[in-house]
mmCIF file of C-alpha atoms in Angstrom:
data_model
loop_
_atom_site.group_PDB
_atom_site.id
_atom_site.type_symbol
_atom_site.label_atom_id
_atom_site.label_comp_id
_atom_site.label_asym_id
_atom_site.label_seq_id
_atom_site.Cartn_x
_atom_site.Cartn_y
_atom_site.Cartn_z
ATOM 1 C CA UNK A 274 70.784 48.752 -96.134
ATOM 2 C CA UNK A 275 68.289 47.702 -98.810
ATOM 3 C CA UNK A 276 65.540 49.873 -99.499
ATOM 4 C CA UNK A 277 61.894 49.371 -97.989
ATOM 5 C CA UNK A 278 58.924 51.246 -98.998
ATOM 6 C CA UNK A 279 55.078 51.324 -97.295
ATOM 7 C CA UNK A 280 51.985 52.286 -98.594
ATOM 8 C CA UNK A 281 48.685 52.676 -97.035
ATOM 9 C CA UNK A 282 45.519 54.489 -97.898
ATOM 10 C CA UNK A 283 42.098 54.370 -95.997
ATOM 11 C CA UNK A 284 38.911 55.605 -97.279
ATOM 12 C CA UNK A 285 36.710 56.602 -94.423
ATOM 13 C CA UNK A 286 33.456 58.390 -96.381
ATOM 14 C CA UNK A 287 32.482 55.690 -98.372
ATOM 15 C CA UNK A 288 33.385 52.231 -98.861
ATOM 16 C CA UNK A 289 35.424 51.599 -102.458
ATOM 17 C CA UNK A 290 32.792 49.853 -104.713
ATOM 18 C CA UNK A 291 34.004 46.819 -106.738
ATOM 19 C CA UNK A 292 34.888 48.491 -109.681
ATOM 20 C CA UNK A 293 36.994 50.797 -107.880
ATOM 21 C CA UNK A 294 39.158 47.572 -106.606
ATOM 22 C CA UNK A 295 39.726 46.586 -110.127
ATOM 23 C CA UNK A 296 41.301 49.552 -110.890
ATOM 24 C CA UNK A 297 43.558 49.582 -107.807
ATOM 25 C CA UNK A 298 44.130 45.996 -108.611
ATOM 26 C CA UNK A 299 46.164 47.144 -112.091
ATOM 27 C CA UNK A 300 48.058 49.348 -109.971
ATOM 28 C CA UNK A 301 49.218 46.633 -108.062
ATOM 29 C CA UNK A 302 48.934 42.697 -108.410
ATOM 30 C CA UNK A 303 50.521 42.197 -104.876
ATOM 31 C CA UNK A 304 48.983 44.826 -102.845
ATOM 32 C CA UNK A 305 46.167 44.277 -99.789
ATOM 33 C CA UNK A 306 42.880 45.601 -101.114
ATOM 34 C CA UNK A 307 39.648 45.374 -99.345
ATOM 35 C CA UNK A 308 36.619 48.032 -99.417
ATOM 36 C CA UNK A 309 38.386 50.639 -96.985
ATOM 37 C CA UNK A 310 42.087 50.266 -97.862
ATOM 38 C CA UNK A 311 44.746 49.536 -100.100
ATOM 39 C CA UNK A 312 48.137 48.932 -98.504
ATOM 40 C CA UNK A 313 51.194 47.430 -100.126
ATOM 41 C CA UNK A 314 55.003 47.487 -99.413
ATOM 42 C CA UNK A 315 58.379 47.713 -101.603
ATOM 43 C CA UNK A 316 61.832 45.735 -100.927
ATOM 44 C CA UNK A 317 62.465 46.496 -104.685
ATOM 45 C CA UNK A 318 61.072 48.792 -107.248
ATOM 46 C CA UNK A 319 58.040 51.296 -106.636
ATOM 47 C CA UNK A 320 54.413 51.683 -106.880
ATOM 48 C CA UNK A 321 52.826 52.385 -110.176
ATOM 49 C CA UNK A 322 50.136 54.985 -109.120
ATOM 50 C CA UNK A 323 50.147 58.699 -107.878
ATOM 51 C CA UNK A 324 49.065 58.913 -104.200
ATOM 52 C CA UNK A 325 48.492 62.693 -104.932
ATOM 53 C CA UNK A 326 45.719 61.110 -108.036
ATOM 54 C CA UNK A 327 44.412 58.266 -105.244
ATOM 55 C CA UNK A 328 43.461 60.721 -102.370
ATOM 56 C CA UNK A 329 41.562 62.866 -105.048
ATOM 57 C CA UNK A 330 39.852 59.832 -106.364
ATOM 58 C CA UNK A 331 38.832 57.727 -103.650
ATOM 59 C CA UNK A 332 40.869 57.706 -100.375
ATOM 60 C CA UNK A 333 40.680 59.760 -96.976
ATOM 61 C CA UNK A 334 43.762 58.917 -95.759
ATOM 62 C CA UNK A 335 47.593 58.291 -96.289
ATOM 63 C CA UNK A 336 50.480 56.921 -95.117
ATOM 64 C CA UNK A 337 53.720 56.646 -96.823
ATOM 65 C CA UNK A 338 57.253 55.875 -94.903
ATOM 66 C CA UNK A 339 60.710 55.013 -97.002
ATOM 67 C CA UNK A 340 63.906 53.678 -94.585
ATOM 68 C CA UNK A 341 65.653 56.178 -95.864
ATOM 69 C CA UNK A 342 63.834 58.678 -94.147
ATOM 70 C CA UNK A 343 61.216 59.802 -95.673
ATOM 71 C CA UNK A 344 57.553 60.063 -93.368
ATOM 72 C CA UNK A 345 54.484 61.499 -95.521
ATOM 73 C CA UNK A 346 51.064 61.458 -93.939
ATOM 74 C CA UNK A 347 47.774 63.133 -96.405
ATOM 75 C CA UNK A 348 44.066 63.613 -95.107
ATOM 76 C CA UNK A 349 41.203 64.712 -97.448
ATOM 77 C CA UNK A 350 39.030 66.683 -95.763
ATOM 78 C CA UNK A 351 35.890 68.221 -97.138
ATOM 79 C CA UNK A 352 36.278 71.869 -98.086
ATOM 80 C CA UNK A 353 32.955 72.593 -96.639
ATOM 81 C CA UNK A 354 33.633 71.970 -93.035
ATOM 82 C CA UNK A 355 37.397 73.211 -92.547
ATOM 83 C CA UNK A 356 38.315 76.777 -92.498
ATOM 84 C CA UNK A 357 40.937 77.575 -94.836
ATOM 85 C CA UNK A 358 41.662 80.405 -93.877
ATOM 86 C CA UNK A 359 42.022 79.256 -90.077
ATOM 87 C CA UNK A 360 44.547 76.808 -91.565
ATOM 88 C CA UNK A 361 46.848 79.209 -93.141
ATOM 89 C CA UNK A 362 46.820 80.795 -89.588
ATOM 90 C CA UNK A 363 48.641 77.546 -88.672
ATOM 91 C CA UNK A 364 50.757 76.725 -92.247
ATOM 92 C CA UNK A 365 51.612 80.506 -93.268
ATOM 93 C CA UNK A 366 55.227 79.416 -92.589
ATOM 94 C CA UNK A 367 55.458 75.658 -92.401
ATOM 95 C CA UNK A 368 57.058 74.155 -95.936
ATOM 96 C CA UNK A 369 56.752 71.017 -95.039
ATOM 97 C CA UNK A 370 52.939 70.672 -95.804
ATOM 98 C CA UNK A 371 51.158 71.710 -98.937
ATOM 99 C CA UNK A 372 47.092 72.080 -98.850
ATOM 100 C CA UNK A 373 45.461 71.728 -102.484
ATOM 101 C CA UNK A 374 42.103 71.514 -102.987
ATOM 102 C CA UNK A 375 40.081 69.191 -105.202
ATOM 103 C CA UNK A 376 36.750 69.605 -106.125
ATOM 104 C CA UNK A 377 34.511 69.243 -102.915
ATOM 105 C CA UNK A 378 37.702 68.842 -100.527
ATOM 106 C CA UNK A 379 40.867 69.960 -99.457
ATOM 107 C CA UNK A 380 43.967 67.705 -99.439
ATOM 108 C CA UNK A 381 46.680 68.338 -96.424
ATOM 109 C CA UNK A 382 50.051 66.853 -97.612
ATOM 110 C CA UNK A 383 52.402 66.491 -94.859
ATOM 111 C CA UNK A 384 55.920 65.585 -96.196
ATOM 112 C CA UNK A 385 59.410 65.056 -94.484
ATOM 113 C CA UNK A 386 61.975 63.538 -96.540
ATOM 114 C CA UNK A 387 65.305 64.138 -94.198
ATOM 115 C CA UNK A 388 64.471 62.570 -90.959
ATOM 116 C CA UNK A 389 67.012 59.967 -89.478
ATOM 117 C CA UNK A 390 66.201 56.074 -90.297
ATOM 118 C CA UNK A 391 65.027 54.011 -87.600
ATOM 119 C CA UNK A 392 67.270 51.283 -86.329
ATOM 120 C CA UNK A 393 64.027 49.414 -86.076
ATOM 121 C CA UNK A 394 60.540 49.357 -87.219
ATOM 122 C CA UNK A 395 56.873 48.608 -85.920
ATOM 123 C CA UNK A 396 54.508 47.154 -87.003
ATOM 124 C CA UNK A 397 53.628 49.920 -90.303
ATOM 125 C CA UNK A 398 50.182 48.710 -90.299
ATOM 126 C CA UNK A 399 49.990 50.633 -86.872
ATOM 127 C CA UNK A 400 50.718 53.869 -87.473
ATOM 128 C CA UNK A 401 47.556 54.708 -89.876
ATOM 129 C CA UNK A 402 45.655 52.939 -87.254
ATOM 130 C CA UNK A 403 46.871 55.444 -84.721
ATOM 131 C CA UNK A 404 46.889 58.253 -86.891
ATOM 132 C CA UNK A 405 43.551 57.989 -88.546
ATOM 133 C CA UNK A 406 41.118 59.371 -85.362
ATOM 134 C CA UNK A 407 42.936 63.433 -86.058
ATOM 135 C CA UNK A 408 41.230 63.403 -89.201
ATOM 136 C CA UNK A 409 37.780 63.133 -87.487
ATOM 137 C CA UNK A 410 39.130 65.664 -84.882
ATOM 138 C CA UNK A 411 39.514 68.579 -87.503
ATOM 139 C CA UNK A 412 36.193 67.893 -89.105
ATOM 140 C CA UNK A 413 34.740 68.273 -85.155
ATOM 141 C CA UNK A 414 36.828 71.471 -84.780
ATOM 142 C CA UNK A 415 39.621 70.049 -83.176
ATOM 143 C CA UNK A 416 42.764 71.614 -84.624
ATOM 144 C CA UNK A 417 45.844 70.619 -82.393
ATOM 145 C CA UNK A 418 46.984 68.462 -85.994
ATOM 146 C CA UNK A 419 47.910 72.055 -87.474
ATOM 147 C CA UNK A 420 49.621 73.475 -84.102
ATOM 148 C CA UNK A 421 51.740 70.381 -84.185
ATOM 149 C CA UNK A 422 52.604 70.735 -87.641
ATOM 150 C CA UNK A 423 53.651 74.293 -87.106
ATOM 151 C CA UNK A 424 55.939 72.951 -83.963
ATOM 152 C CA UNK A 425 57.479 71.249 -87.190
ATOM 153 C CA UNK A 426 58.579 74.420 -88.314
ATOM 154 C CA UNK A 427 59.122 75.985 -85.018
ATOM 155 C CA UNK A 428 61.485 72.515 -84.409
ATOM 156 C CA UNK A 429 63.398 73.385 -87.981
ATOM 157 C CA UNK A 430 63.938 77.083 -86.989
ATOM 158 C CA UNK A 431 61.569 78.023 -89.917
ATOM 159 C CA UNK A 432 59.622 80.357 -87.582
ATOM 160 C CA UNK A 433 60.131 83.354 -86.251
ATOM 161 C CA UNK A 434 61.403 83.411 -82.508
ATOM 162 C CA UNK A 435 58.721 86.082 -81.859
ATOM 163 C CA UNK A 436 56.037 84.633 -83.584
ATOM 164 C CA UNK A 437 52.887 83.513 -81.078
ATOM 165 C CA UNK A 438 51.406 79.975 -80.761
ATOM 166 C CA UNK A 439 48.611 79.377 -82.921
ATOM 167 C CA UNK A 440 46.394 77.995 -80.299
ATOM 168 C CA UNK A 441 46.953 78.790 -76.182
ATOM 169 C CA UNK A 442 48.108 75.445 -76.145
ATOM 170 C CA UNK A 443 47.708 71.681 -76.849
ATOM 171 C CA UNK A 444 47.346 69.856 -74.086
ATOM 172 C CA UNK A 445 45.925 67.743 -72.915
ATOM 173 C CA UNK A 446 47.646 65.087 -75.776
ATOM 174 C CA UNK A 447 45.403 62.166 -77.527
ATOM 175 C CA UNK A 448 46.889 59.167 -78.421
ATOM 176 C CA UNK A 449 46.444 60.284 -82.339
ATOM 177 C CA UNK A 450 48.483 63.480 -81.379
ATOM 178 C CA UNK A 451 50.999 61.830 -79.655
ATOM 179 C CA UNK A 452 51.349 59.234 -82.542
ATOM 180 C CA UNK A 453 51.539 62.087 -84.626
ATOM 181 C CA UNK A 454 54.590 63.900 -83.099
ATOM 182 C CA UNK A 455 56.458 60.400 -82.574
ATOM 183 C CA UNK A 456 55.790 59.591 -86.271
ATOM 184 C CA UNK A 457 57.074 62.360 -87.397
ATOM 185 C CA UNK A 458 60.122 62.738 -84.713
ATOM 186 C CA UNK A 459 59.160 65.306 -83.387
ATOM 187 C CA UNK A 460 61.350 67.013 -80.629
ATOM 188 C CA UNK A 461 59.492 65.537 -77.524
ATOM 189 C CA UNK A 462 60.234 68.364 -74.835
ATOM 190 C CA UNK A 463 59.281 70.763 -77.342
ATOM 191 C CA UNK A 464 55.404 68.670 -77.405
ATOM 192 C CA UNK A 465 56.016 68.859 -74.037
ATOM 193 C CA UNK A 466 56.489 72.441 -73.218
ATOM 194 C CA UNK A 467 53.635 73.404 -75.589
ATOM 195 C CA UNK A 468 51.222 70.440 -74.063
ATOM 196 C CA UNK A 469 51.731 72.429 -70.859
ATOM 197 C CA UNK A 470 48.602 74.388 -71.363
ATOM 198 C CA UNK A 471 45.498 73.458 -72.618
ATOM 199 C CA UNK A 472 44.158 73.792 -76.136
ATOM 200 C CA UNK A 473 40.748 75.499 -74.675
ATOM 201 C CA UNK A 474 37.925 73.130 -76.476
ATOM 202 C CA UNK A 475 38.990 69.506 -77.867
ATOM 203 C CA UNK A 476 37.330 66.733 -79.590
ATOM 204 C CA UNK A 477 37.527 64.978 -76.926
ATOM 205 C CA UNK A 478 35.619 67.460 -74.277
ATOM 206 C CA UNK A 479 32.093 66.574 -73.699
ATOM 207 C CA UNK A 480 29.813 68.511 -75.063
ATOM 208 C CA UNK A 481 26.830 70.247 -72.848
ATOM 209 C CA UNK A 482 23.727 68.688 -73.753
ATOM 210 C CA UNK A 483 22.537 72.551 -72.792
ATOM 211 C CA UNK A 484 25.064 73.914 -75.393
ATOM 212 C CA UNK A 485 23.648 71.311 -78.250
ATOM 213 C CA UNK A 486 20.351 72.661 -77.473
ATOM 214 C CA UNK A 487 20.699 76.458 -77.730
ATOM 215 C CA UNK A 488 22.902 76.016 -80.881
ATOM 216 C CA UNK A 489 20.912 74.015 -82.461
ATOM 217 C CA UNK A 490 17.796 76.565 -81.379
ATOM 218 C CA UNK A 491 19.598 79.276 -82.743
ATOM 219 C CA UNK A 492 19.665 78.314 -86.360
ATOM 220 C CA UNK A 493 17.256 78.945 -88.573
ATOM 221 C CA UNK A 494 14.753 77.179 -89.659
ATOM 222 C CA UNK A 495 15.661 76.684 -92.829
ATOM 223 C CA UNK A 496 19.199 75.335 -92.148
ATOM 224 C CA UNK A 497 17.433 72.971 -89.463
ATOM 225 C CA UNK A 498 15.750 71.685 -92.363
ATOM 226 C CA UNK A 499 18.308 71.566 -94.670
ATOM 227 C CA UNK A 500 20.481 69.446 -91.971
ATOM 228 C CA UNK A 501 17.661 66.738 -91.166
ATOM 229 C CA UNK A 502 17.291 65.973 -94.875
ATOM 230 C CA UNK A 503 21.042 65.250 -94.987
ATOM 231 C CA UNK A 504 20.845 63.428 -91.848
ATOM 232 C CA UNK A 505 18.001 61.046 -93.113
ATOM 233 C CA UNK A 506 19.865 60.049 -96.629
ATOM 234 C CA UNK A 507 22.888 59.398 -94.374
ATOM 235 C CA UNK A 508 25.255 62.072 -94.696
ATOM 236 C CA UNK A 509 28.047 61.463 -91.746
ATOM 237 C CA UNK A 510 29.032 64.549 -92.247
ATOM 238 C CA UNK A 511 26.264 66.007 -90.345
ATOM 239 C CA UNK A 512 27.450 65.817 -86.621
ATOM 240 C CA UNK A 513 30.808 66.763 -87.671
ATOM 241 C CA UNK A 514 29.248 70.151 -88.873
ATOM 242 C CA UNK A 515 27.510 70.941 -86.214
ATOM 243 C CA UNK A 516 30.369 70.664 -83.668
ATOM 244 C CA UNK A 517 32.359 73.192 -84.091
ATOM 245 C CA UNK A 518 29.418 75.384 -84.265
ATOM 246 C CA UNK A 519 28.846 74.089 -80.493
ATOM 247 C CA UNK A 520 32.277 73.600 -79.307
ATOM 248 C CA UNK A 521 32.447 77.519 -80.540
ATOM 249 C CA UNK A 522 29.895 78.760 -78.132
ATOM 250 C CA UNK A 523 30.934 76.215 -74.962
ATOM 251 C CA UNK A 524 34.302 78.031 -75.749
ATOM 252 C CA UNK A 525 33.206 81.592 -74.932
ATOM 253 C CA UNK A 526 31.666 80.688 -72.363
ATOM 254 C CA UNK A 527 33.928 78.886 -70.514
ATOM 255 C CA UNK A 528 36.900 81.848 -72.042
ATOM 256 C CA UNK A 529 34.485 84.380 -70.189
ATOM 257 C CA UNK A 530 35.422 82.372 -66.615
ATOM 258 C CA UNK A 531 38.748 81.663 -67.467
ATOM 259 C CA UNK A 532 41.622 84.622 -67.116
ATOM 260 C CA UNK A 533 43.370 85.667 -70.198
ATOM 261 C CA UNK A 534 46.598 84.210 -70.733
ATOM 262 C CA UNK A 535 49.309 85.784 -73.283
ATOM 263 C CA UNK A 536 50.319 83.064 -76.382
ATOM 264 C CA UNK A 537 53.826 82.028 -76.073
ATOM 265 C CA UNK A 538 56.262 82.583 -78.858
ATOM 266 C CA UNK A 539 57.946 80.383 -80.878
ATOM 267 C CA UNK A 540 61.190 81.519 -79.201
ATOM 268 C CA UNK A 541 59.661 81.163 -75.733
ATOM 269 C CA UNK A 542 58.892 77.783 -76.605
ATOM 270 C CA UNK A 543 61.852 76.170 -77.424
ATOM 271 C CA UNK A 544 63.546 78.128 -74.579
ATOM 272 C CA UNK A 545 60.914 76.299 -72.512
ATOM 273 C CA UNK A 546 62.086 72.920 -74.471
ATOM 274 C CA UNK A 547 65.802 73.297 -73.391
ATOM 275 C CA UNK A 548 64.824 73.908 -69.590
ATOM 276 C CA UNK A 549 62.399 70.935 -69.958
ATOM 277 C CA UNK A 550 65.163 68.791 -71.656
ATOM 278 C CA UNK A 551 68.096 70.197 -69.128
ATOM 279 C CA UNK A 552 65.960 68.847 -66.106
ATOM 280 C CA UNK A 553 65.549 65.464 -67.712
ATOM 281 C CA UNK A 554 69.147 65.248 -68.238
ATOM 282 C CA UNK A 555 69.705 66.364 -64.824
ATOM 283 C CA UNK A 556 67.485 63.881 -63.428
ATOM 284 C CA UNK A 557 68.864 60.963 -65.485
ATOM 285 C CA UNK A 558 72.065 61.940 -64.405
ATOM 286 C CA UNK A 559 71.064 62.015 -60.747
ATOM 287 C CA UNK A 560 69.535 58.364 -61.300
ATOM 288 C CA UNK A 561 72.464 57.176 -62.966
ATOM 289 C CA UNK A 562 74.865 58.114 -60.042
ATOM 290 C CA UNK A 563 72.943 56.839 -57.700
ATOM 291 C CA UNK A 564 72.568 53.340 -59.544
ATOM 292 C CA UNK A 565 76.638 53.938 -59.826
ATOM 293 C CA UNK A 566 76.983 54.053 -56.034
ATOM 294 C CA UNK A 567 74.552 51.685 -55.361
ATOM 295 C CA UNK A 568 75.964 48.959 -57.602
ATOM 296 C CA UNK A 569 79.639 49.752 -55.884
ATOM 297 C CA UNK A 570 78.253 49.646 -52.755
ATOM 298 C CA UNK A 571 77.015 46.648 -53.108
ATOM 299 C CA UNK A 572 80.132 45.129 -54.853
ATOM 300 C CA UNK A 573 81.897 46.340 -51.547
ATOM 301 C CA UNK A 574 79.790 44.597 -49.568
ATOM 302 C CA UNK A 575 79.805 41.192 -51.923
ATOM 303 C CA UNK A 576 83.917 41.545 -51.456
ATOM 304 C CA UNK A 577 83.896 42.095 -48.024
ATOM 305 C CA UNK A 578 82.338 39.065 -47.593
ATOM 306 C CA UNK A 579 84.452 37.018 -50.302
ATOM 307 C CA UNK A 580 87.307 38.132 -48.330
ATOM 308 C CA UNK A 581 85.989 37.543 -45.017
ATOM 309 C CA UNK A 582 85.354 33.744 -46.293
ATOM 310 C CA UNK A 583 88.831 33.341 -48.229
ATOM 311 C CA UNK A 584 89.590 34.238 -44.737
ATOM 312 C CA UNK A 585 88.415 31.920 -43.215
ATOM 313 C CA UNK A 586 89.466 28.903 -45.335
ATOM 314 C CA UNK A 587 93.473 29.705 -44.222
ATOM 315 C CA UNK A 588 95.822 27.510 -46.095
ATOM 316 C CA UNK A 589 92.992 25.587 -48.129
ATOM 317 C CA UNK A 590 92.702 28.394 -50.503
ATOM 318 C CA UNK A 591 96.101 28.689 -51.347
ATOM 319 C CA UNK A 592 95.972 24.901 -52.559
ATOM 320 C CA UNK A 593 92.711 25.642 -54.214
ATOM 321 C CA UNK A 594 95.052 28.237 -56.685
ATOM 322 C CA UNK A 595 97.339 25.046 -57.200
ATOM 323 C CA UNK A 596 94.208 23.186 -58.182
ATOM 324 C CA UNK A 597 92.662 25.085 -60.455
ATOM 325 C CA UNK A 598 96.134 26.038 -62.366
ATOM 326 C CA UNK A 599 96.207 22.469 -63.070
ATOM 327 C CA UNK A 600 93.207 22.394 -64.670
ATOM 328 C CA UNK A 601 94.951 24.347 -67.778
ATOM 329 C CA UNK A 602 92.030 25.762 -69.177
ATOM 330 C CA UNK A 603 91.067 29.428 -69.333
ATOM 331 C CA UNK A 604 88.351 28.933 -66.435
ATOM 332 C CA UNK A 605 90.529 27.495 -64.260
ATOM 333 C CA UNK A 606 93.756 30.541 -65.040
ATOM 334 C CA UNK A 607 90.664 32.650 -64.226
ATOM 335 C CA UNK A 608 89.874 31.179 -61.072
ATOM 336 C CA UNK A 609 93.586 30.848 -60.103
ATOM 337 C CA UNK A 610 94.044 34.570 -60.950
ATOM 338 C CA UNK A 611 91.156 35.726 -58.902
ATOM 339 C CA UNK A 612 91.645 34.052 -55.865
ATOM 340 C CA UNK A 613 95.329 35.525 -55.792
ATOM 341 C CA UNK A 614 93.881 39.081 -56.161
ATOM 342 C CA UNK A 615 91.685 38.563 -53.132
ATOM 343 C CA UNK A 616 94.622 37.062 -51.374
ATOM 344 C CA UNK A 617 96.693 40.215 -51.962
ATOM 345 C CA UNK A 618 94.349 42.119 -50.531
ATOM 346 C CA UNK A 619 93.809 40.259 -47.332
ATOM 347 C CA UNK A 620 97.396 40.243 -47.549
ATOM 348 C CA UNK A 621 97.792 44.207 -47.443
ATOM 349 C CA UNK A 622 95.001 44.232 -44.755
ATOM 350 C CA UNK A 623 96.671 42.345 -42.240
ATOM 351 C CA UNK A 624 100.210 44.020 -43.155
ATOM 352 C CA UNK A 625 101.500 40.581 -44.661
ATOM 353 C CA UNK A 626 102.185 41.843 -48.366
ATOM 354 C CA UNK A 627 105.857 40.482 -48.256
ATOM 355 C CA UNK A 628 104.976 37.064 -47.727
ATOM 356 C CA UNK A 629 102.464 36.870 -49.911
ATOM 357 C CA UNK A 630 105.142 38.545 -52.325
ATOM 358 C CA UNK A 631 107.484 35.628 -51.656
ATOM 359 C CA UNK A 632 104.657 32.540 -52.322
ATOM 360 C CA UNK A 633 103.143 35.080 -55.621
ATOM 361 C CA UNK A 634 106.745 34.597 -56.837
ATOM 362 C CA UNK A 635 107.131 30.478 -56.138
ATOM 363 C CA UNK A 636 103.845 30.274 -58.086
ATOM 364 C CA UNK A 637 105.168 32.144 -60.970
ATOM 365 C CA UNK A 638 108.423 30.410 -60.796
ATOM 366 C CA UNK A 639 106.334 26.973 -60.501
ATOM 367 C CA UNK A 640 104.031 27.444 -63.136
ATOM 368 C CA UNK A 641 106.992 29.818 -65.654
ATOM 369 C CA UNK A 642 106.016 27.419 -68.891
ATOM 370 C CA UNK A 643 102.116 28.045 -68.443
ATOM 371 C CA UNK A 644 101.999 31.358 -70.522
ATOM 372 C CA UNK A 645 98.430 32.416 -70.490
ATOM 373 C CA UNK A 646 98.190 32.077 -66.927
ATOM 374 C CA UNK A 647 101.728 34.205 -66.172
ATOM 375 C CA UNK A 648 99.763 36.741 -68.653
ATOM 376 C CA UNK A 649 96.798 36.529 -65.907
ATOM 377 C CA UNK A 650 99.100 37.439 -63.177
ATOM 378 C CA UNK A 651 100.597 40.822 -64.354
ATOM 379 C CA UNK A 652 97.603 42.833 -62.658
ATOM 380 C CA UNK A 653 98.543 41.056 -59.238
ATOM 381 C CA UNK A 654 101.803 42.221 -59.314
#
């Protein structure tokens, strides 16, 4: 299998300017740059730059993915609107992400370099595509991307059976998440089992315009201020600030209506995963006996009426045999051979088996020369 190699990185803050392209451009004389990305691919040797030096630099976003199995996926995300410390809730015991920070933001590295090679590959271009939205859901307080990351670890046995869920849940699944989990390989009934309850507040769940209001009331002056200003020279991180801060009090309330529910553990989990992936089993089981019987039943039924018209024909299909033996070719010893089994069995129907014994053996004895069609006849009898 000859090697292949993909590289893509997305900047989503700002665009790259044009002297940012000429440097990329030295990195690379073949790869596709335009003011958001830089993407390239390898049949043969390697790319030049650090991605680790590129996300610090200029980019938001990266994808990396090797046929020999290894899947890496970095986001930069400003320092100022994540809490770190809410992340290590998720990562205490996941090695298969590293979180560095650099200057102004934080850098999640999400590495795994032992998965199993496809036998085939999308479209690479895709998965950043897909990918790219979670990024804007952990800047708006959305952090499902960290509980799947610790069903990583959960998946590899690196956790603790006892250890509780992060969040309540993750469900219900975004297309980003689920892109996530199948770019990664993650065990699907495990994303399953822990999509079974919800994740409480999402990116996705609309905000009350009531909610907005009294949060935003609640701040001080000052800070209302400070965020207009930023708002009016165009900072976009603005809203994404201000979300969580809302999605935070829209979550206690709706908590205070909603009964308590005890976190799962890790070990609960993937118990939950084997029931879910026992019952799948079962039911493609089920599905493939049934096909099974109905595919026999109707071969039965397609016999029963090739025999019926064999039947029917009397003496003509014995000289049809004669026929297509004549025809010496491979279709025709086919042909021959078949009709003879069907004529056996009619034969054992009507209790007849010795004669057709007797005219079996004057074909053989007829036709003793024609090797590959004797060969045909040894399942007959």
């Amino acid at each position: 299998m000859s090697e292949y190699q993909y590289y893509e990185f997305r900047t989503v803050d700002r665009p790259l300017s044009e002297a940012d392209r000429r440097v990329l451009r030295d990195l690379s004389t073949r790869a596709r740059i335009t003011a958001t990305s830089f993407t390239n691919s390898y049949e043969w040797g390697d790319f030049k730059g650090d991605p680790v030096e590129l996300m610090e630099r200029w980019f938001d976003l990266h994808l990396y993915l090797a046929n020999w199995g290894t899947y890496r996926l970095m986001v930069r995300l400003p320092k100022r609107l994540v809490d770190r410390r809410r992340l290590d809730g998720f990562l205490h015991s996941v090695d298969c992400v590293d979180v560095t920070t650099s200057g102004e933001n934080l850098i999640v590295d999400i590495l795994c370099e032992e998965l199993e090679p496809e036998d085939y590959w999308d479209d690479e271009s895709d998965w950043l595509e897909a990918l790219a939205p979670l990024r804007a859901d952990v800047l708006g307080g959305d952090l499902r991307l960290f509980y799947l990351v610790w069903l990583m670890a959960v998946e590899a046995g690196s956790i603790e059976p006892d250890e509780a869920e992060p969040l309540p849940g993750i469900g219900p699944m975004t297309g980003a998440l689920d892109a996530f989990a199948r770019f990664f390989r993650l065990d699907a009934d495990l994303v399953e089992a822990a999509a079974e309850r919800p994740a409480g507040t999402t990116a996705e769940d609309p905000l009350s315009s009531d909610v907005i209001r009294r949060s935003l009331a609640d701040l001080p002056d000052r800070e209302k201020t400070m965020l207009l200003a930023r708002l009016a020279e165009g900072d976009s991180h603005v809203a994404s600030e201000l979300r969580p801060l809302v999605r935070d009090r829209q979550a206690l309330q709706t908590s205070a209506a909603r009964p308590a529910v005890a976190p799962r553990s890790a070990g609960e989990l993937r118990a939950h995963a084997d029931a879910i992936r026992e019952a799948r089993e079962r039911e493609q089981s089920e599905r493939r006996e049934a096909e099974r019987k109905r595919q026999e039943a109707e071969e039965l039924r397609a016999r029963r009426a090739r025999l019926d018209a064999i039947m029917q024909r009397g003496e003509t299909v014995w000289r049809e045999v004669e026929t297509e033996i004549e025809r010496r070719n491979a279709s025709g010893y086919d042909t021959a051979a078949g009709l003879l089994l069907d004529l056996k069995a009619i034969a054992e129907e009507r209790g007849t088996i010795g004669d057709f014994a007797r005219r079996l053996q004057a074909i053989r004895e007829r036709h003793i020369r024609k090797g590959r069609f004797i060969e045909r006849l040894k399942p007959i009898g």
